[in-house]
Coordinates of C-alpha atoms in Angstrom, one line a residue:
X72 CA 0.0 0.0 0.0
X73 CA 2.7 2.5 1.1
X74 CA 5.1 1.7 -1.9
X75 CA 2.1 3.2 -4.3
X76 CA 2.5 6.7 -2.4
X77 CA 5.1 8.5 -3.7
X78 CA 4.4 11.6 -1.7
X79 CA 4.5 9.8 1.0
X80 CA 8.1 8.3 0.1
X81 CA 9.2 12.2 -1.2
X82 CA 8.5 13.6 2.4
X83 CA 10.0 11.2 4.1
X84 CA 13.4 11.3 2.0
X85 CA 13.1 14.8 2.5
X86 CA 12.8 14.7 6.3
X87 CA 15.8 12.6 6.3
X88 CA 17.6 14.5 4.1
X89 CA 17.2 17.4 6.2
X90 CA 18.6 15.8 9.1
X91 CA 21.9 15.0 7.7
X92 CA 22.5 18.3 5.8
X93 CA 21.4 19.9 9.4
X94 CA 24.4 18.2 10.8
X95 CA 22.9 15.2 12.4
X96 CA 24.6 12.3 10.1
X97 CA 24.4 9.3 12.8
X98 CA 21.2 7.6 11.3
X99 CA 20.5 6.2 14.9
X100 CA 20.4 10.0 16.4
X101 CA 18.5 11.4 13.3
X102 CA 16.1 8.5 13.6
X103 CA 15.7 8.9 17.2
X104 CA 14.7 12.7 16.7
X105 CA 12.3 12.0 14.2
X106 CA 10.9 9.9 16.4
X107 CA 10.1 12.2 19.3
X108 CA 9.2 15.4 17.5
X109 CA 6.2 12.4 15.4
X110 CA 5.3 11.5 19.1
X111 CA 4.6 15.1 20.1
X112 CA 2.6 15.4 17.5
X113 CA 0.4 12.4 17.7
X114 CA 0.0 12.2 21.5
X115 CA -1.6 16.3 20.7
X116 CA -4.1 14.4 18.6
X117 CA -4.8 11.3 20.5
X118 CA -5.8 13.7 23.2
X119 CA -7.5 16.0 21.0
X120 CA -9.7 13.0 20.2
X121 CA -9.6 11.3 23.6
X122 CA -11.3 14.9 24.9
X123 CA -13.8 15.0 22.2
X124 CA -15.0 12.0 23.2
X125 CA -15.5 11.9 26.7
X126 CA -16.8 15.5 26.1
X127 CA -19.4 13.4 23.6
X128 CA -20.1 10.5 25.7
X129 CA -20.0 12.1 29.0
X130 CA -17.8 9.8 30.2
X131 CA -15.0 10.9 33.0
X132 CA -11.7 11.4 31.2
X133 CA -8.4 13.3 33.0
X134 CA -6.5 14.9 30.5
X135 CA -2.9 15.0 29.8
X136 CA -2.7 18.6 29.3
X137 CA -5.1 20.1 32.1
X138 CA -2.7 22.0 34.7
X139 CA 0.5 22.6 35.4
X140 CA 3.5 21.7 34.9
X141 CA 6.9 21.6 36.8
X142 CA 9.7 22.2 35.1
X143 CA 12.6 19.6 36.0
X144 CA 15.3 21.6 38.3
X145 CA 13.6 25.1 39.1
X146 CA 10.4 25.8 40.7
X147 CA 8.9 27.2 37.7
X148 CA 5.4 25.8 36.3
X149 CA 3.7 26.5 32.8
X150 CA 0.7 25.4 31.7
X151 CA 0.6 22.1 30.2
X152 CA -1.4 23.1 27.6
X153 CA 1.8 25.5 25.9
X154 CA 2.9 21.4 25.6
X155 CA 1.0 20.5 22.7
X156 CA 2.1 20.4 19.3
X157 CA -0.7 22.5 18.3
X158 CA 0.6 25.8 20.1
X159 CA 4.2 25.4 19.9
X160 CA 4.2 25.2 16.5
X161 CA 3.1 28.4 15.9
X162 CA 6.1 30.3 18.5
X163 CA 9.1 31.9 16.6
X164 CA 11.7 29.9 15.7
X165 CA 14.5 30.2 18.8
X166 CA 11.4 30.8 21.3
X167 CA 9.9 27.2 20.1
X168 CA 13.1 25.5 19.6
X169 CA 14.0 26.5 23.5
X170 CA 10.4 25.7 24.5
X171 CA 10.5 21.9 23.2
X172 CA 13.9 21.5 24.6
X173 CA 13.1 22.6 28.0
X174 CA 9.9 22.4 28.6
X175 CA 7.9 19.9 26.3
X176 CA 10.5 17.0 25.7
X177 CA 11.4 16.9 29.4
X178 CA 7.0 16.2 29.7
X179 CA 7.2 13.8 27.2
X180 CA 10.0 11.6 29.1
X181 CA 7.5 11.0 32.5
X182 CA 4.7 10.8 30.1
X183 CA 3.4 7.2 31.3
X184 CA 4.5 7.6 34.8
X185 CA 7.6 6.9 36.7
X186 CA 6.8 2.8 36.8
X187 CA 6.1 2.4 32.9
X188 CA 9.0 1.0 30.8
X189 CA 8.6 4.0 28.4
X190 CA 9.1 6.2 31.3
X191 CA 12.2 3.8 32.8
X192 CA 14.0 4.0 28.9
X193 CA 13.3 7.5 28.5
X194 CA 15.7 8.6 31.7
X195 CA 18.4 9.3 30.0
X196 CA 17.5 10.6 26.5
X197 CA 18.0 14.2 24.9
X198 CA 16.0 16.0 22.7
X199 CA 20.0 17.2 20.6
X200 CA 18.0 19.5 17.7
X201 CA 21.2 21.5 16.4
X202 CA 19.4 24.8 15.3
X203 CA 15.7 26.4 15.0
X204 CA 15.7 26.5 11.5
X205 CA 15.6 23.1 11.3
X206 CA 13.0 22.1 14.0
X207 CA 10.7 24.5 12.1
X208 CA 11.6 22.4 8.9
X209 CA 11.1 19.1 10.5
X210 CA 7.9 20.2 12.0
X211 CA 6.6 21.6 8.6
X212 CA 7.6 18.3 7.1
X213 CA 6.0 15.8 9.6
X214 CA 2.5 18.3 9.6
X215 CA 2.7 17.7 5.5
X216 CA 3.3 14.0 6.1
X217 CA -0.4 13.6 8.5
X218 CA -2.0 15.5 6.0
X219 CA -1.0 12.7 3.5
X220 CA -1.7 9.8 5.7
X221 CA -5.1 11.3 6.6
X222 CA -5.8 12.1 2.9
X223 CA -4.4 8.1 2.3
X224 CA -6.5 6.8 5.4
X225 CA -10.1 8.8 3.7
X226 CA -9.3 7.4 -0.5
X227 CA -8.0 4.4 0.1
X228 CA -9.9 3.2 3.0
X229 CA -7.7 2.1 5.0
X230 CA -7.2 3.0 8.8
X231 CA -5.2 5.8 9.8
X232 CA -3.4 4.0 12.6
X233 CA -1.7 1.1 9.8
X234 CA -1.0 3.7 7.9
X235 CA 0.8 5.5 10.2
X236 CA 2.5 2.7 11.4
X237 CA 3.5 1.9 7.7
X238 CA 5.2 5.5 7.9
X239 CA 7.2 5.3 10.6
X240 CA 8.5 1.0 9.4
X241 CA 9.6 3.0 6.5
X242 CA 11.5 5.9 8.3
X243 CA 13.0 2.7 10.4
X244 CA 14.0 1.5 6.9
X245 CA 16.6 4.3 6.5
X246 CA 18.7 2.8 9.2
X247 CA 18.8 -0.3 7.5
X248 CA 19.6 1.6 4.2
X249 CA 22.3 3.7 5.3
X250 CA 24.0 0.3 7.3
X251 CA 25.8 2.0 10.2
X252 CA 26.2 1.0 13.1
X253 CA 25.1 -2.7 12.7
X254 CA 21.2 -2.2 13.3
X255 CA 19.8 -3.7 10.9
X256 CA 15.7 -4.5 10.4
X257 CA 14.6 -7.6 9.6
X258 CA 12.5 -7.2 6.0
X259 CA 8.7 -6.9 7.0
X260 CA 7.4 -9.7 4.7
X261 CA 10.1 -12.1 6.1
X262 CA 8.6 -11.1 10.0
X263 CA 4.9 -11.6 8.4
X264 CA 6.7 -15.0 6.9
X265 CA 8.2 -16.3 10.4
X266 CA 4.3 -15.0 11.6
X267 CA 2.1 -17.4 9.2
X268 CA 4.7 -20.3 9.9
X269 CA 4.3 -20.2 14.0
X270 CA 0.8 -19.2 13.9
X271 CA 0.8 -17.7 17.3
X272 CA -2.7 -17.1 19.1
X273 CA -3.9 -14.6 21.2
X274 CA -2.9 -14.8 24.6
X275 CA 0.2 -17.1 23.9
X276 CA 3.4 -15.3 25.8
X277 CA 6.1 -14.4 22.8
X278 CA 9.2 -12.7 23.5
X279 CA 12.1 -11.5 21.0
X280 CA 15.5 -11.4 23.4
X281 CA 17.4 -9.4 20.5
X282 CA 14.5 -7.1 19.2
X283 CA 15.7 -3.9 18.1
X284 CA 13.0 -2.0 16.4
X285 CA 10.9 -4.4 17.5
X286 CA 9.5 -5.5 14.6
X287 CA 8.8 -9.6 15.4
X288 CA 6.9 -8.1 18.4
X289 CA 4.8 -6.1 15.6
X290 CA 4.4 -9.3 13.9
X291 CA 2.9 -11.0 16.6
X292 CA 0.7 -8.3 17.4
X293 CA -0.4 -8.3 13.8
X294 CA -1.0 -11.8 13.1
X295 CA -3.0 -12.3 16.0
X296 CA -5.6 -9.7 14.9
X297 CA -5.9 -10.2 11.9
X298 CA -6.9 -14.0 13.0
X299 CA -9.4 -12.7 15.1
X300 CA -10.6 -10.9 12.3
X301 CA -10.6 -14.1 10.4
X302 CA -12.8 -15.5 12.8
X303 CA -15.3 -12.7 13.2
X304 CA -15.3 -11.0 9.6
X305 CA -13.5 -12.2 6.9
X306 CA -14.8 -10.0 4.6
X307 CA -12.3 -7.3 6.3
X308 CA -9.3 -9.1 5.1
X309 CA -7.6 -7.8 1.8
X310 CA -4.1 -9.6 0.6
X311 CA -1.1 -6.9 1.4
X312 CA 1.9 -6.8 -1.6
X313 CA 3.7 -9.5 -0.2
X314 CA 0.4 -11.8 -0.9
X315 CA -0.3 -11.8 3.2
X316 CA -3.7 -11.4 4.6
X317 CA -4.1 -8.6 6.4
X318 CA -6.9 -6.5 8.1
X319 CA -7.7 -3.2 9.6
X320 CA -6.2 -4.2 12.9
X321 CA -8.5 -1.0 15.3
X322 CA -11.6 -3.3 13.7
X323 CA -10.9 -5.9 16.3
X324 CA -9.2 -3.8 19.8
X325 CA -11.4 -4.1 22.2
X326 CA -10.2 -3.0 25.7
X327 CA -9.7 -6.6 26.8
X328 CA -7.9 -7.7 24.0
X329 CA -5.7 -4.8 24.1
X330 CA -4.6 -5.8 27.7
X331 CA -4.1 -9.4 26.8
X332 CA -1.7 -8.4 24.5
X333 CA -0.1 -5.6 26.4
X334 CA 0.4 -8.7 28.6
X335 CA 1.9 -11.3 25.9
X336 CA 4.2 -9.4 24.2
X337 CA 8.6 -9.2 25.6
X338 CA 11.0 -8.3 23.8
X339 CA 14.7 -7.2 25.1
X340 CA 17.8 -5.8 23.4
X341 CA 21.5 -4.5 25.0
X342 CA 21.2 -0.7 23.4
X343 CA 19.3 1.5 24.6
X344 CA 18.3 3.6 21.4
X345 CA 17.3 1.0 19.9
X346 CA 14.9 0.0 23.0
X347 CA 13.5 3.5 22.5
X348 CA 12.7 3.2 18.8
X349 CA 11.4 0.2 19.3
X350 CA 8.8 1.1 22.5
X351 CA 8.0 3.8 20.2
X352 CA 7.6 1.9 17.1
X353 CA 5.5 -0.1 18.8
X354 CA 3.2 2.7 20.4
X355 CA 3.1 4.1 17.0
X356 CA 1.2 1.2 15.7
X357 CA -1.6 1.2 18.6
X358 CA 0.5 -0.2 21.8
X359 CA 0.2 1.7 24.1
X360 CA 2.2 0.4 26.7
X361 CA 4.7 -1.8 25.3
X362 CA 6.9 -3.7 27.0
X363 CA 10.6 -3.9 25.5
X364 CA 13.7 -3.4 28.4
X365 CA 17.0 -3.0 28.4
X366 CA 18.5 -6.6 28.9
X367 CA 21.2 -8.8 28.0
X368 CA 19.8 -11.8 27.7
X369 CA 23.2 -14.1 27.4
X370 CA 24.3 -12.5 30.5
X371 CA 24.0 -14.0 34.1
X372 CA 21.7 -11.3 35.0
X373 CA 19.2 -12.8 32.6
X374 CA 16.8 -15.4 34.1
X375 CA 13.7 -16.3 31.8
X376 CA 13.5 -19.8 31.6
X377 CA 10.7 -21.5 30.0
X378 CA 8.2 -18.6 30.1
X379 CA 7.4 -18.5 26.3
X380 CA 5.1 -19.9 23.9
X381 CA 6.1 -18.2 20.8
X382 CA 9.6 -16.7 20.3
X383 CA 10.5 -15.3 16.8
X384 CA 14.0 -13.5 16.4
X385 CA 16.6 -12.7 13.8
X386 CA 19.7 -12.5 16.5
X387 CA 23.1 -11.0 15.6
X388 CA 24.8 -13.4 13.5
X389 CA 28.7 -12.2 14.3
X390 CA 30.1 -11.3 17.3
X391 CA 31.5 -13.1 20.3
X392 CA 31.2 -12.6 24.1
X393 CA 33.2 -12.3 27.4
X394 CA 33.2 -16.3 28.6
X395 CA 33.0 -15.2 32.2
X396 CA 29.7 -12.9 31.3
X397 CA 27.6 -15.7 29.6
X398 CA 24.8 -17.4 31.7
X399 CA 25.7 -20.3 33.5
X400 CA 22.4 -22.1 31.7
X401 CA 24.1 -21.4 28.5
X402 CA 26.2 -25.2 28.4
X403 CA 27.8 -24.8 24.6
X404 CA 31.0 -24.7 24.5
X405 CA 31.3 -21.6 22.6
X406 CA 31.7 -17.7 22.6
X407 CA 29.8 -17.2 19.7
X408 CA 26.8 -15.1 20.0
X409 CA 24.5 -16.2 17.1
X410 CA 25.0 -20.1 18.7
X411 CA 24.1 -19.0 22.4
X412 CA 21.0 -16.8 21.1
X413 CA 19.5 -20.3 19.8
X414 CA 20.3 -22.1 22.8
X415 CA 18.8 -19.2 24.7
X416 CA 15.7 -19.1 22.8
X417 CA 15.6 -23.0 23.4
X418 CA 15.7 -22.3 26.8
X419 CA 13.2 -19.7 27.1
X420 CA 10.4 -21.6 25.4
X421 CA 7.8 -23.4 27.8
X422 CA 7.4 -27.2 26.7
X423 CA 5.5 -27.1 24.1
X424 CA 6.3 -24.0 23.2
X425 CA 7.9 -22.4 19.0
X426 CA 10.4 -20.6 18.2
X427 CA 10.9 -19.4 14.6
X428 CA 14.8 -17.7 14.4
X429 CA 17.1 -16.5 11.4
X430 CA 20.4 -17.9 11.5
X431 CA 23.7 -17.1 9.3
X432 CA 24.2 -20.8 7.4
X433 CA 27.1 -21.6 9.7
X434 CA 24.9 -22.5 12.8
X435 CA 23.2 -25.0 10.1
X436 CA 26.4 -26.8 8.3
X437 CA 29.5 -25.8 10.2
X438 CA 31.5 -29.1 11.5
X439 CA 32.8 -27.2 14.5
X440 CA 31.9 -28.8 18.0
X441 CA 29.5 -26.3 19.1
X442 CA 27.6 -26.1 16.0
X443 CA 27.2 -29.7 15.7
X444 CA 25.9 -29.3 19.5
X445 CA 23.7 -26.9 19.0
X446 CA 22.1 -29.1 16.0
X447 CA 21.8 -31.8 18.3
X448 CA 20.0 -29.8 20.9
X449 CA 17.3 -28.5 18.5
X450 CA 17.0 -31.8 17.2
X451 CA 17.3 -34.4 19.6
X452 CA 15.0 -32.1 22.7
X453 CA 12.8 -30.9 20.3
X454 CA 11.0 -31.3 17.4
X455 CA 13.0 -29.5 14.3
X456 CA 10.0 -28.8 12.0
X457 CA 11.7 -26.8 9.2
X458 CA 14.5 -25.4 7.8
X459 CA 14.2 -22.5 5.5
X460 CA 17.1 -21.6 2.8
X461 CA 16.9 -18.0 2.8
X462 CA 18.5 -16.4 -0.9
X463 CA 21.4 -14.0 0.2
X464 CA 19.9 -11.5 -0.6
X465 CA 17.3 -11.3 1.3
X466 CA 19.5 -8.8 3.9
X467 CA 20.9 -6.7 1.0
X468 CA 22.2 -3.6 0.5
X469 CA 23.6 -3.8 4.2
X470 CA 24.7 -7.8 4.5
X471 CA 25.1 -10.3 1.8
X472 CA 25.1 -13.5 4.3
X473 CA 22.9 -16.6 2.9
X474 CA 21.1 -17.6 6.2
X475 CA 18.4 -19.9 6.4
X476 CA 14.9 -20.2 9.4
X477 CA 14.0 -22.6 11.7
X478 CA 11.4 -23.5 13.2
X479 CA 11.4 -25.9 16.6
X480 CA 9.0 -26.7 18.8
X481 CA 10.6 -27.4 22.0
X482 CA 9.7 -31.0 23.7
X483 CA 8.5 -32.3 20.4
X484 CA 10.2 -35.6 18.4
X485 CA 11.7 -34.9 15.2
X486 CA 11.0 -37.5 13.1
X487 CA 11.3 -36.0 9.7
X488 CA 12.6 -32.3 8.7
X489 CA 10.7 -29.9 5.8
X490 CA 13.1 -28.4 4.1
X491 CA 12.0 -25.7 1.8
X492 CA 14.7 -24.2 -1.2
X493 CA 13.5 -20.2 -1.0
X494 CA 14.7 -18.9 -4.4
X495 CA 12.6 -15.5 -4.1
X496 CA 11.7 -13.7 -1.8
X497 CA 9.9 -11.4 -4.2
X498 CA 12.1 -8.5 -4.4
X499 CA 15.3 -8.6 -6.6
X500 CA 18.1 -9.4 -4.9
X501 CA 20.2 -6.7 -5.7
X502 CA 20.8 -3.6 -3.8
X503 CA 18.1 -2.2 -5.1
X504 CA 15.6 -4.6 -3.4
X505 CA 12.8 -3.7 -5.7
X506 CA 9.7 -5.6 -5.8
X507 CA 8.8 -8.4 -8.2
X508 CA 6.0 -8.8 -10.4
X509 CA 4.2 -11.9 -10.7
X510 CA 5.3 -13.7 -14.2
X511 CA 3.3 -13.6 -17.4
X512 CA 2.8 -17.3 -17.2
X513 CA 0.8 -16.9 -14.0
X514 CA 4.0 -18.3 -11.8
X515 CA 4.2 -16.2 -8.6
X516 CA 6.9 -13.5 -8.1
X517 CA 7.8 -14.7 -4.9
X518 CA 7.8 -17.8 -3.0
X519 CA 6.5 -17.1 0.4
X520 CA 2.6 -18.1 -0.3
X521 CA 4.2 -21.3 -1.4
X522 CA 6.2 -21.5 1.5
X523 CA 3.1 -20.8 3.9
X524 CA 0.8 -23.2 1.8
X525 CA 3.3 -25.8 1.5
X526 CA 4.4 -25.9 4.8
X527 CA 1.4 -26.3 6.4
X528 CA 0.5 -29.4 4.3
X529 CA 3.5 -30.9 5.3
X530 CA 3.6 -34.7 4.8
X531 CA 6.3 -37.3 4.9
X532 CA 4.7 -39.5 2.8
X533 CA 4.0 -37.3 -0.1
X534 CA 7.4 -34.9 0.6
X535 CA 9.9 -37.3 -0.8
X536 CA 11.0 -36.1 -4.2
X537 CA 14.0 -34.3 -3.1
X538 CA 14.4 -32.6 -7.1
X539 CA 11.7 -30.6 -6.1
X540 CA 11.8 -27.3 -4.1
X541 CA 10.9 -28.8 -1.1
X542 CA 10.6 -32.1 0.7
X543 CA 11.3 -34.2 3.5
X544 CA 14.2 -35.8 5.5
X545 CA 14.1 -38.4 7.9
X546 CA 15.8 -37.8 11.2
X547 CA 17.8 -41.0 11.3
X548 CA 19.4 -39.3 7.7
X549 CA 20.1 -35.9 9.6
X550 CA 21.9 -37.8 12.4
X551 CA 23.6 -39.7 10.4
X552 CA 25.6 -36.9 8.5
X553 CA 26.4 -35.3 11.9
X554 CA 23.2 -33.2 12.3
X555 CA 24.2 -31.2 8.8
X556 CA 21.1 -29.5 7.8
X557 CA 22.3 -27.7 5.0
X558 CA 19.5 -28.1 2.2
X559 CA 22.2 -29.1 -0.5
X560 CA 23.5 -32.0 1.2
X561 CA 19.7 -33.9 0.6
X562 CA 18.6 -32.0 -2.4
X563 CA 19.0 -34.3 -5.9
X564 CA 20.1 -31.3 -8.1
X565 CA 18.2 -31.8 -11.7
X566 CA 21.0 -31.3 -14.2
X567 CA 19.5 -30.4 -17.7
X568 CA 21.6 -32.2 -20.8
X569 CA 22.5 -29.1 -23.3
X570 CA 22.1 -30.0 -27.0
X571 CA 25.4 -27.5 -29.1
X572 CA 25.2 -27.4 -32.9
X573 CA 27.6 -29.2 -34.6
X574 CA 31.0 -26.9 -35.2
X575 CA 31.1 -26.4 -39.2
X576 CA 27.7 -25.1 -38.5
X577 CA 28.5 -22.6 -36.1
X578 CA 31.3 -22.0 -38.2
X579 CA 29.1 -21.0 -41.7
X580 CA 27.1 -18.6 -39.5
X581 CA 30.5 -17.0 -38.2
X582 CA 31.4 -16.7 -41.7
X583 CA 27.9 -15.8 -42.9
X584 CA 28.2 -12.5 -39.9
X585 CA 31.8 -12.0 -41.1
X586 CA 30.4 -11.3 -44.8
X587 CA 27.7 -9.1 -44.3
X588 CA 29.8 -7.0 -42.1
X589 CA 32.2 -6.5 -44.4
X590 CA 29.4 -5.9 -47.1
X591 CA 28.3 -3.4 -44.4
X592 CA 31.0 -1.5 -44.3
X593 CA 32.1 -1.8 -48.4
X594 CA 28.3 0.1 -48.7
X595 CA 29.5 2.4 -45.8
X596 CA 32.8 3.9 -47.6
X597 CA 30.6 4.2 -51.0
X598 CA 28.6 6.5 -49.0
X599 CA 31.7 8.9 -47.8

């Protein structure tokens, strides 16, 4: 839907753009910015509405922007209503610029109260705008961008709130794109992918322990709407462009589902801007109190055992830690972090519970002792149900690694393995990432329908032609090349015989090339 406005796309690209030439060139920081001045203004109009309607309904309501307000470190008040976006937008340029600074950012940092974990991650954060002028472009920019999104919400029917959300996923984009700093975002339709294979269900506890942005937490949340939708109306669904149903997710939010999922969804990372973006990523699409903290969960200060249902991740596939900081209930005998996050996530899962996780094609074919461990572990204590080859890619323009998914279910018996040869993901895999149209011939563009459809038909039995993209393998075949689940090792490659034409022939068409050009170029000196 997004990808179809390019006004959208222009403004945002501008907003960006301004940043950097304004002297803010860490994506992170710029990102981070962005973020709080889009907050200010939507918690004006949330209010704004909230207001209206109690006014309307008569219903008791206590507004965030009725009285005063204190100042942090002086004894001065001002009124909290100079707070919202829609009067300190209008103030001159060095007056605002100081006001937001002082006044409204430090509000907006105890805005859930000193308990939440918005409030908790907030502590430390500064509101850095370099100069007026550009706070007054910013703010122009982000007033034209609502203006779209409402004029997008009213023609093309959707709701304001996905649409929104949609915005901001595509300003997260941009730190992805401009690949500093190693945070990267996992692509959307591979989350929605990793969504459809678990199938989680409202109510079942899911956790990310790496989650940056937070966007497997989103596509939880999303999936389990959208089946409640399902349920209820199915005539709300519409197929998004990555061939995913998908519905108008503030068609289902009751009050009581909203707290069931306030209470289901966890997700944990070790940087602290990335925990803000991602509370706020998540607030932006309709959470309103999200709960993401500041954790290491290899460390020994991490203790959350067997508390999931549902885990989905895309962990950091390089990197190595301290021996003496990882947990004790971490046994592999390894530093390496993109191991220990799948032995974590193992050991976070209930009985019972799934985990769907991206991992670099090491952890899946490596000989090394750990990696053959870790195999073991996810096959041997649970059930392995699939293995994904992911196209490298998938990750590009910012990492080129060929990685592949897997999906365990912890407790279970592996008996046999689906393996699944992803050859499209439906966007080129270039740097430019664009998207794929379906083929003439009818084929699909992309293979993730057939992924979804195939996987969930699953059968040993019928799953044994190993030339086709997907199939089968028995566990006593897994174990006995020493837990390799590398795709190619099963996979009977289909090697087409190539008919050549018989030399003389290819010879008298040389020579039949050879004399026109030269009759060519006879014709051509004629001519001078």
């Amino acid at each position: 839907m997004l990808q179809n406005n390019s006004t959208l796309k222009s403004l945002i690209d501008k907003l960006w753009n301004n940043f950097w030439s304004g002297g803010i060139s860490n994506p992170l920081t710029a990102i981070e910015q962005i973020t709080y001045l889009i907050f200010m203004k939507r918690l004006d109009e949330l209010e704004s509405k909230r207001e209206r309607d109690a006014e309307f309904t008569g219903e008791q309501y206590d507004p965030r922007f009725k009285g005063k307000y204190t100042i942090p470190g002086s004894d001065q008040t001002v009124d909290k209503n100079e707070l919202r976006w829609s009067v300190f937008k209008h103030m001159p340029a060095d007056e605002m610029l100081f006001h937001v600074q002082t006044r409204v950012f430090p509000f907006l940092k105890e805005l859930n109260g000193e308990t939440s974990p918005f409030t908790k991650q907030m502590a430390n954060a500064v509101f850095i705008m370099p100069k007026a002028s550009l706070l007054v472009e910013a703010i122009n920019i982000i007033e034209q961008l609502f203006t779209e999104i409402e004029k997008d919400a009213t023609e093309g029917g959707h709701a304001f709130q996905d649409i929104q959300g949609d915005v901001y996923e595509m300003l997260l984009s941009e730190i992805a794109t401009s690949g500093k700093n190693g945070q990267f975002r996992t692509p959307r339709h591979i989350i929605k992918l990793m969504s459809e294979l678990v199938a989680p269900q409202l109510g079942q506890r899911m956790a990310d322990p790496s989650s940056g942005t937070g966007g497997f937490i989103l596509g939880y949340y999303q999936y389990v709407l959208t089946s409640l939708v399902r349920r209820s109306n199915p005539d709300l669904l519409i197929k998004d462009e990555d061939g995913f149903e998908r519905a108008a997710i503030s068609a289902i939010l009751t009050e009581e589902v909203k707290q069931v999922l306030a209470d289901s969804m966890f997700g944990y990372d070790i940087d602290t801007t990335m925990v803000r973006l991602g509370l706020m990523n998540l607030m932006m699409h309709g959470i309103d109190n999200p709960q993401i903290d500041y954790k290491d969960t290899l460390s020994k200060s991490y203790n959350e055992d067997s508390k999931y249902d549902i885990i989905m991740a895309n962990p950091p596939f390089t990197g190595n830690i301290d021996k003496g900081d990882i947990n004790e209930g971490l046994k592999l005998p390894t530093t390496k972090t993109e191991l220990l996050f799948v032995e974590r996530i193992f050991n976070m899962l209930k009985m019972g519970g799934t985990a769907a996780v991206i991992v670099p094609s090491g952890v899946i074919q490596n000989s090394g002792k750990a990696f053959e461990a870790l195999r073991k572990l996810i096959i041997d204590k649970a059930e392995l149900k699939a293995v994904i080859a992911v196209p490298s890619g998938v990750f590009k323009p910012y990492a080129g690694v060929s990685t592949a998914i897997l999906i365990f279910t912890k407790g279970g018996e592996t008996n046999h393995v689906w393996f699944y040869d992803m050859q499209s993901d439906g966007y080129t895999l270039d740097d430019k990432r664009n998207k794929i149209a379906d083929l003439p011939d009818g084929k699909a563009g992309s293979d993730l329908p057939d992924i979804v459809q195939r996987y969930k038909a699953r059968d040993a039995k019928k799953d044994s032609d190993r030339k086709l993209k997907y199939f089968m393998v028995p566990q006593k075949e897994i174990v006995e090349n020493n837990y390799d689940l590398n795709l190619s090792t099963y996979k009977e490659e289909v090697y087409e015989e190539v008919v050549y034409e018989n030399p003389n022939v290819i010879f008298e068409k040389l020579e039949s090339i050879e004399a026109d050009i030269q009759k060519g170029l006879v014709e051509l000196k004629e001519l001078m």
